[in-house]
mmCIF file of C-alpha atoms in Angstrom:
data_model
loop_
_atom_site.group_PDB
_atom_site.id
_atom_site.type_symbol
_atom_site.label_atom_id
_atom_site.label_comp_id
_atom_site.label_asym_id
_atom_site.label_seq_id
_atom_site.Cartn_x
_atom_site.Cartn_y
_atom_site.Cartn_z
ATOM 1 C CA MET A 7 34.067 267.598 62.811
ATOM 2 C CA ALA A 8 35.511 264.081 63.005
ATOM 3 C CA SER A 9 38.029 262.932 60.438
ATOM 4 C CA VAL A 10 36.853 260.282 57.988
ATOM 5 C CA VAL A 11 38.848 257.039 58.263
ATOM 6 C CA PRO A 12 38.703 254.609 55.322
ATOM 7 C CA VAL A 13 36.972 251.309 56.058
ATOM 8 C CA LYS A 14 40.155 249.360 55.320
ATOM 9 C CA GLU A 15 42.079 251.108 58.114
ATOM 10 C CA LYS A 16 39.392 250.688 60.789
ATOM 11 C CA LYS A 17 39.675 248.166 63.579
ATOM 12 C CA LEU A 18 37.031 245.472 63.787
ATOM 13 C CA MET A 19 35.487 247.082 66.866
ATOM 14 C CA ASP A 20 35.056 250.371 64.977
ATOM 15 C CA VAL A 21 33.363 248.868 61.902
ATOM 16 C CA LYS A 22 29.607 249.372 61.669
ATOM 17 C CA LEU A 23 27.395 246.418 60.805
ATOM 18 C CA GLY A 24 26.621 247.748 57.312
ATOM 19 C CA GLU A 25 30.346 248.179 56.555
ATOM 20 C CA LEU A 26 31.274 244.664 57.738
ATOM 21 C CA PRO A 27 31.056 242.844 54.349
ATOM 22 C CA SER A 28 33.226 245.437 52.613
ATOM 23 C CA TRP A 29 35.685 245.406 55.546
ATOM 24 C CA ILE A 30 36.009 241.601 55.346
ATOM 25 C CA LEU A 31 36.566 241.717 51.586
ATOM 26 C CA MET A 32 39.416 244.220 52.041
ATOM 27 C CA ARG A 33 41.377 241.883 54.344
ATOM 28 C CA ASP A 34 44.437 240.039 53.041
ATOM 29 C CA PHE A 35 43.673 236.292 53.076
ATOM 30 C CA THR A 36 46.824 235.181 51.283
ATOM 31 C CA PRO A 37 49.159 232.883 53.242
ATOM 32 C CA LYS A 38 51.552 235.800 53.786
ATOM 33 C CA GLY A 39 48.743 238.063 55.045
ATOM 34 C CA THR A 40 47.376 235.357 57.361
ATOM 35 C CA ALA A 41 50.842 234.653 58.762
ATOM 36 C CA GLY A 42 51.310 238.387 59.340
ATOM 37 C CA ALA A 43 48.019 238.573 61.230
ATOM 38 C CA PHE A 44 49.035 235.676 63.499
ATOM 39 C CA GLN A 45 52.451 237.266 64.022
ATOM 40 C CA ARG A 46 50.881 240.591 65.021
ATOM 41 C CA GLY A 47 48.577 238.790 67.435
ATOM 42 C CA TYR A 48 51.461 236.850 68.947
ATOM 43 C CA TYR A 49 53.579 239.970 69.431
ATOM 44 C CA ARG A 50 50.625 241.868 70.888
ATOM 45 C CA TYR A 51 49.985 239.077 73.432
ATOM 46 C CA HIS A 52 53.694 238.698 74.191
ATOM 47 C CA ASN A 53 54.230 242.399 74.791
ATOM 48 C CA LYS A 54 51.097 242.721 76.914
ATOM 49 C CA TYR A 55 51.471 239.669 79.180
ATOM 50 C CA VAL A 56 55.046 238.355 78.960
ATOM 51 C CA ASN A 57 57.176 241.487 78.567
ATOM 52 C CA GLU A 58 55.556 243.424 81.341
ATOM 53 C CA LYS A 59 57.682 245.468 83.719
ATOM 54 C CA ARG A 60 56.923 243.393 86.812
ATOM 55 C CA GLY A 61 58.161 240.173 85.241
ATOM 56 C CA GLY A 62 54.844 238.362 84.802
ATOM 57 C CA VAL A 63 54.257 237.476 88.442
ATOM 58 C CA ALA A 64 50.576 236.796 87.787
ATOM 59 C CA MET A 65 51.359 234.378 84.955
ATOM 60 C CA VAL A 66 53.867 232.479 87.101
ATOM 61 C CA LEU A 67 51.325 232.236 89.907
ATOM 62 C CA ALA A 68 48.603 231.041 87.510
ATOM 63 C CA ALA A 69 50.921 228.376 86.047
ATOM 64 C CA TYR A 70 51.875 227.223 89.561
ATOM 65 C CA MET A 71 48.219 226.888 90.533
ATOM 66 C CA LEU A 72 47.385 224.990 87.327
ATOM 67 C CA PHE A 73 50.250 222.527 87.687
ATOM 68 C CA ASN A 74 49.330 221.853 91.311
ATOM 69 C CA TYR A 75 45.655 221.352 90.413
ATOM 70 C CA CYS A 76 46.302 218.769 87.686
ATOM 71 C CA PRO A 77 47.597 215.908 89.906
ATOM 72 C CA CYS A 78 44.748 216.394 92.380
ATOM 73 C CA TYR A 79 41.987 216.450 89.765
ATOM 74 C CA LYS A 80 40.930 212.799 90.248
ATOM 75 C CA GLU A 81 40.409 213.203 93.976
ATOM 76 C CA LEU A 82 38.651 216.544 93.586
ATOM 77 C CA LYS A 83 36.363 215.131 90.904
ATOM 78 C CA HIS A 84 35.462 212.159 93.095
ATOM 79 C CA GLN A 85 34.650 214.427 96.043
ATOM 80 C CA ARG A 86 32.554 216.692 93.836
ATOM 81 C CA LEU A 87 30.383 213.786 92.637
ATOM 82 C CA CYS A 88 29.798 212.326 96.134
ATOM 83 C CA LYS A 89 26.387 212.869 97.688
ATOM 84 C CA TYR A 90 26.247 213.837 101.321
ATOM 85 C CA HIS A 91 23.006 212.960 103.092
#
């Protein structure tokens, strides 16, 4: 038999549609609670993508590609809009 978890302690993905209004009302919408939620999200992102063991090689590569794409955007946009007959 599965253990019963209170609605307040469930993650959003585990909440059923009928429990959603009561789950939303149990959240902490004070400035301190909202700041804590953003802080948890920031730390979760930081630990998942920035503090990885391999040093974030994929993020460095993605940033390199983005910064090289930006100066060439005008030329690429012009070529994309040209019609070839």
